[in-house]
Amino acid sequence: MTDTAIPRLDVDIVSDVMCPWCIIGWLRFEQAMAHFGGRLAFRVRWHPFELNPDMPPEGEDAASHVMRKYGISAEQSRTNSERLAAAAAELGFVFNRGPAFRMRNSFDAHRLLAWAAGCEAAEPAGTATGVQTALKLALFRAHFTDNRDVGDPQVLADVAASAGLDPARAATILAGDAYAEEVRAEEAYWTDNNITGVPAFILCGRMLIPGAQDPEVFVRIIENKLLTAAA
């Protein structure tokens, strides 16, 4: 911990870059973290989950994908997109899901996130948003705001550079199979532990909070289930 007077709360977040509720959930959780400023130090670690592990390299038109996967109409798909965009906008995040917006394969993005997690080893133990979180947020922006192909190695290297990581090292990782086994093992671990949807927030390694809850829900659970219980 950074200060012996401030306890640390470890937060594991199971998430996919393709998941709109994952960025919304994170931004809401950020508000909850701010509520505990000076009382808790948060240590965040992101873990892989693929909503569409069989997505081909060229991706798929997002609207068609959602209609096919969930069996909904074009009108329902538009309504859902508008609701997501509004929820994100309230948190200062822009969804730019135009006609060309596509779902992408996120496996290589998860490989870079696994690498970024290792890069945090030398950071202060109380860092709330280290380089892995910076990369995760940059990937969300690249996909949802900038409509970039986050399955493309060059795009991924550029995004890694924007998060303060070495783009040449990122390109080398993407050109081979580095971190592939680690990502698959982590995905299997969370599936075996009954994580079937994202985002999923695990506090202190034992308290599961599923979904993009309102900040007040996160605050209440941390106050009542963790802080009060530890008092």
Short mmCIF file of C-alpha atoms in Angstrom, two decimals:
data_model
loop_
_atom_site.label_atom_id
_atom_site.label_comp_id
_atom_site.label_asym_id
_atom_site.label_seq_id
_atom_site.Cartn_x
_atom_site.Cartn_y
_atom_site.Cartn_z
CA MET A 1 0.00 0.00 0.00
CA THR A 2 1.13 3.54 -0.60
CA ASP A 3 0.17 4.76 2.89
CA THR A 4 -0.03 2.55 5.96
CA ALA A 5 -3.05 4.56 7.11
CA ILE A 6 -5.03 3.79 3.94
CA PRO A 7 -6.14 0.18 3.33
CA ARG A 8 -5.97 -1.21 -0.19
CA LEU A 9 -8.86 -2.76 -2.03
CA ASP A 10 -7.92 -5.15 -4.84
CA VAL A 11 -10.32 -5.09 -7.79
CA ASP A 12 -10.36 -7.70 -10.55
CA ILE A 13 -12.47 -6.78 -13.58
CA VAL A 14 -13.41 -9.43 -16.13
CA SER A 15 -14.19 -7.62 -19.35
CA ASP A 16 -14.13 -7.55 -23.14
CA VAL A 17 -13.08 -4.59 -25.28
CA MET A 18 -16.13 -5.32 -27.46
CA CYS A 19 -18.54 -4.86 -24.55
CA PRO A 20 -20.20 -1.42 -24.34
CA TRP A 21 -21.44 -2.07 -20.82
CA CYS A 22 -17.84 -2.72 -19.75
CA ILE A 23 -16.73 0.86 -20.39
CA ILE A 24 -19.94 2.17 -18.83
CA GLY A 25 -19.41 -0.07 -15.81
CA TRP A 26 -15.82 1.10 -15.42
CA LEU A 27 -16.75 4.79 -15.56
CA ARG A 28 -19.42 4.22 -12.93
CA PHE A 29 -16.94 2.32 -10.77
CA GLU A 30 -14.50 5.21 -11.17
CA GLN A 31 -17.09 7.45 -9.54
CA ALA A 32 -17.36 5.00 -6.66
CA MET A 33 -13.57 5.01 -6.27
CA ALA A 34 -13.61 8.81 -6.12
CA HIS A 35 -16.16 8.59 -3.31
CA PHE A 36 -13.57 6.76 -1.19
CA GLY A 37 -10.73 9.17 -1.93
CA GLY A 38 -8.41 9.31 1.06
CA ARG A 39 -10.08 6.29 2.67
CA LEU A 40 -9.18 3.47 0.28
CA ALA A 41 -6.42 2.83 -2.24
CA PHE A 42 -7.68 0.78 -5.19
CA ARG A 43 -5.56 -1.68 -7.15
CA VAL A 44 -7.21 -2.63 -10.43
CA ARG A 45 -6.42 -5.61 -12.65
CA TRP A 46 -8.26 -6.41 -15.91
CA HIS A 47 -8.93 -9.99 -17.03
CA PRO A 48 -9.95 -11.38 -20.45
CA PHE A 49 -13.38 -12.43 -21.63
CA GLU A 50 -14.40 -12.84 -25.28
CA LEU A 51 -18.03 -12.22 -26.10
CA ASN A 52 -17.42 -13.61 -29.57
CA PRO A 53 -14.36 -15.87 -29.57
CA ASP A 54 -15.17 -17.14 -33.06
CA MET A 55 -15.35 -13.68 -34.64
CA PRO A 56 -13.45 -13.78 -37.97
CA PRO A 57 -10.52 -11.41 -38.57
CA GLU A 58 -12.60 -9.15 -40.82
CA GLY A 59 -15.18 -8.68 -38.09
CA GLU A 60 -18.92 -8.36 -38.64
CA ASP A 61 -21.33 -5.49 -39.15
CA ALA A 62 -22.36 -4.58 -35.60
CA ALA A 63 -26.07 -4.09 -36.25
CA SER A 64 -26.36 -7.38 -38.15
CA HIS A 65 -24.36 -9.15 -35.47
CA VAL A 66 -26.57 -7.94 -32.63
CA MET A 67 -29.79 -8.76 -34.49
CA ARG A 68 -28.55 -12.26 -35.33
CA LYS A 69 -27.05 -13.03 -31.93
CA TYR A 70 -29.96 -11.80 -29.82
CA GLY A 71 -32.82 -12.37 -32.24
CA ILE A 72 -34.00 -8.76 -32.23
CA SER A 73 -35.27 -6.42 -34.93
CA ALA A 74 -33.41 -3.53 -36.55
CA GLU A 75 -35.58 -1.10 -34.59
CA GLN A 76 -34.79 -2.84 -31.30
CA SER A 77 -31.10 -2.78 -32.18
CA ARG A 78 -31.24 0.99 -32.83
CA THR A 79 -33.09 1.58 -29.58
CA ASN A 80 -30.50 -0.40 -27.64
CA SER A 81 -27.67 1.52 -29.30
CA GLU A 82 -29.28 4.84 -28.46
CA ARG A 83 -29.74 3.78 -24.83
CA LEU A 84 -26.09 2.75 -24.58
CA ALA A 85 -24.91 5.97 -26.21
CA ALA A 86 -26.97 8.03 -23.78
CA ALA A 87 -25.65 6.13 -20.76
CA ALA A 88 -22.07 6.59 -21.97
CA ALA A 89 -22.59 10.28 -22.74
CA GLU A 90 -23.72 10.90 -19.16
CA LEU A 91 -20.28 9.65 -18.12
CA GLY A 92 -18.36 11.70 -20.68
CA PHE A 93 -17.68 8.86 -23.11
CA VAL A 94 -18.64 9.05 -26.80
CA PHE A 95 -20.11 6.12 -28.70
CA ASN A 96 -19.71 6.75 -32.42
CA ARG A 97 -21.52 3.75 -33.81
CA GLY A 98 -22.15 4.81 -37.37
CA PRO A 99 -23.18 2.63 -40.34
CA ALA A 100 -19.62 1.29 -40.75
CA PHE A 101 -19.27 0.19 -37.11
CA ARG A 102 -18.16 -3.45 -36.81
CA MET A 103 -17.63 -6.00 -34.08
CA ARG A 104 -14.03 -7.19 -34.01
CA ASN A 105 -12.02 -10.14 -32.78
CA SER A 106 -10.56 -9.09 -29.41
CA PHE A 107 -8.10 -11.92 -28.69
CA ASP A 108 -4.98 -9.98 -29.68
CA ALA A 109 -6.15 -6.99 -27.65
CA HIS A 110 -6.34 -9.29 -24.64
CA ARG A 111 -2.81 -10.49 -25.33
CA LEU A 112 -1.56 -6.90 -25.16
CA LEU A 113 -3.52 -6.34 -21.96
CA ALA A 114 -1.82 -9.38 -20.42
CA TRP A 115 1.55 -7.91 -21.38
CA ALA A 116 0.56 -4.53 -19.93
CA ALA A 117 -0.38 -6.20 -16.64
CA GLY A 118 3.17 -7.53 -16.37
CA CYS A 119 4.55 -4.06 -17.04
CA GLU A 120 2.84 -2.85 -13.85
CA ALA A 121 4.94 -5.07 -11.58
CA ALA A 122 7.33 -2.23 -10.74
CA GLU A 123 4.59 0.35 -10.14
CA PRO A 124 3.55 1.43 -6.63
CA ALA A 125 1.23 -1.17 -5.10
CA GLY A 126 -1.54 1.37 -4.60
CA THR A 127 -1.73 2.56 -8.20
CA ALA A 128 -5.41 2.63 -9.16
CA THR A 129 -5.09 3.15 -12.88
CA GLY A 130 -1.74 1.92 -14.15
CA VAL A 131 -0.63 1.22 -17.69
CA GLN A 132 -2.96 -1.76 -18.10
CA THR A 133 -5.98 0.43 -17.36
CA ALA A 134 -4.59 3.12 -19.65
CA LEU A 135 -4.37 0.55 -22.45
CA LYS A 136 -7.85 -0.82 -21.73
CA LEU A 137 -9.39 2.64 -21.92
CA ALA A 138 -7.44 3.46 -25.08
CA LEU A 139 -8.81 0.28 -26.65
CA PHE A 140 -12.36 1.22 -25.68
CA ARG A 141 -11.91 4.65 -27.26
CA ALA A 142 -10.33 3.22 -30.40
CA HIS A 143 -13.21 0.80 -30.88
CA PHE A 144 -16.30 2.69 -29.75
CA THR A 145 -15.32 6.33 -30.37
CA ASP A 146 -12.84 6.21 -33.25
CA ASN A 147 -14.25 3.12 -35.00
CA ARG A 148 -10.79 1.64 -35.48
CA ASP A 149 -10.12 -2.05 -36.08
CA VAL A 150 -8.71 -3.21 -32.74
CA GLY A 151 -8.10 -6.62 -34.28
CA ASP A 152 -5.51 -5.11 -36.65
CA PRO A 153 -1.89 -5.44 -35.43
CA GLN A 154 -0.84 -1.97 -36.61
CA VAL A 155 -3.83 -0.34 -34.94
CA LEU A 156 -3.11 -2.26 -31.74
CA ALA A 157 0.53 -1.16 -31.76
CA ASP A 158 -0.57 2.45 -32.24
CA VAL A 159 -3.05 2.18 -29.39
CA ALA A 160 -0.37 0.64 -27.16
CA ALA A 161 1.90 3.59 -27.91
CA SER A 162 -0.87 6.03 -26.99
CA ALA A 163 -1.06 4.31 -23.58
CA GLY A 164 2.66 4.76 -22.99
CA LEU A 165 3.78 1.28 -24.03
CA ASP A 166 6.56 0.39 -26.49
CA PRO A 167 4.93 0.00 -29.94
CA ALA A 168 7.85 -2.05 -31.26
CA ARG A 169 7.48 -4.54 -28.42
CA ALA A 170 3.72 -4.59 -29.00
CA ALA A 171 4.28 -5.37 -32.69
CA THR A 172 6.65 -8.20 -31.78
CA ILE A 173 4.10 -9.69 -29.39
CA LEU A 174 1.35 -9.49 -32.00
CA ALA A 175 3.53 -11.09 -34.69
CA GLY A 176 3.89 -14.23 -32.57
CA ASP A 177 1.94 -16.18 -29.96
CA ALA A 178 3.17 -14.43 -26.82
CA TYR A 179 0.61 -14.36 -23.99
CA ALA A 180 -1.84 -16.49 -25.99
CA GLU A 181 -1.72 -19.41 -23.56
CA GLU A 182 -1.98 -17.02 -20.61
CA VAL A 183 -5.11 -15.40 -22.04
CA ARG A 184 -6.77 -18.73 -22.79
CA ALA A 185 -5.94 -20.02 -19.31
CA GLU A 186 -7.41 -16.90 -17.70
CA GLU A 187 -10.56 -17.12 -19.82
CA ALA A 188 -10.99 -20.75 -18.78
CA TYR A 189 -10.42 -19.85 -15.13
CA TRP A 190 -13.16 -17.24 -15.07
CA THR A 191 -15.56 -19.47 -16.98
CA ASP A 192 -14.88 -22.26 -14.49
CA ASN A 193 -15.70 -19.76 -11.73
CA ASN A 194 -19.14 -19.05 -13.21
CA ILE A 195 -18.40 -15.75 -14.94
CA THR A 196 -20.77 -15.94 -17.91
CA GLY A 197 -21.26 -12.24 -18.64
CA VAL A 198 -19.31 -9.00 -18.38
CA PRO A 199 -18.42 -6.71 -16.82
CA ALA A 200 -17.83 -8.62 -13.61
CA PHE A 201 -16.15 -6.88 -10.68
CA ILE A 202 -14.50 -9.04 -8.02
CA LEU A 203 -13.53 -7.15 -4.87
CA CYS A 204 -10.86 -8.52 -2.51
CA GLY A 205 -10.88 -11.78 -4.47
CA ARG A 206 -14.25 -12.83 -3.04
CA MET A 207 -17.03 -10.28 -3.55
CA LEU A 208 -18.62 -10.50 -7.01
CA ILE A 209 -20.56 -7.52 -8.39
CA PRO A 210 -21.98 -8.37 -11.83
CA GLY A 211 -22.84 -5.80 -14.47
CA ALA A 212 -22.52 -2.05 -14.94
CA GLN A 213 -24.07 -1.05 -11.62
CA ASP A 214 -24.79 2.55 -10.65
CA PRO A 215 -22.02 4.18 -8.57
CA GLU A 216 -24.29 4.16 -5.52
CA VAL A 217 -24.53 0.36 -5.69
CA PHE A 218 -20.75 -0.03 -5.75
CA VAL A 219 -20.41 2.42 -2.86
CA ARG A 220 -23.05 0.67 -0.77
CA ILE A 221 -21.51 -2.76 -1.26
CA ILE A 222 -18.01 -1.55 -0.41
CA GLU A 223 -19.29 0.30 2.66
CA ASN A 224 -21.60 -2.41 4.01
CA LYS A 225 -20.00 -5.65 2.88
CA LEU A 226 -16.31 -4.81 3.08
CA LEU A 227 -15.55 -1.80 5.28
CA THR A 228 -18.19 -2.42 7.93
CA ALA A 229 -17.40 -6.13 8.03
CA ALA A 230 -13.71 -5.38 8.50
CA ALA A 231 -14.30 -2.82 11.27
#
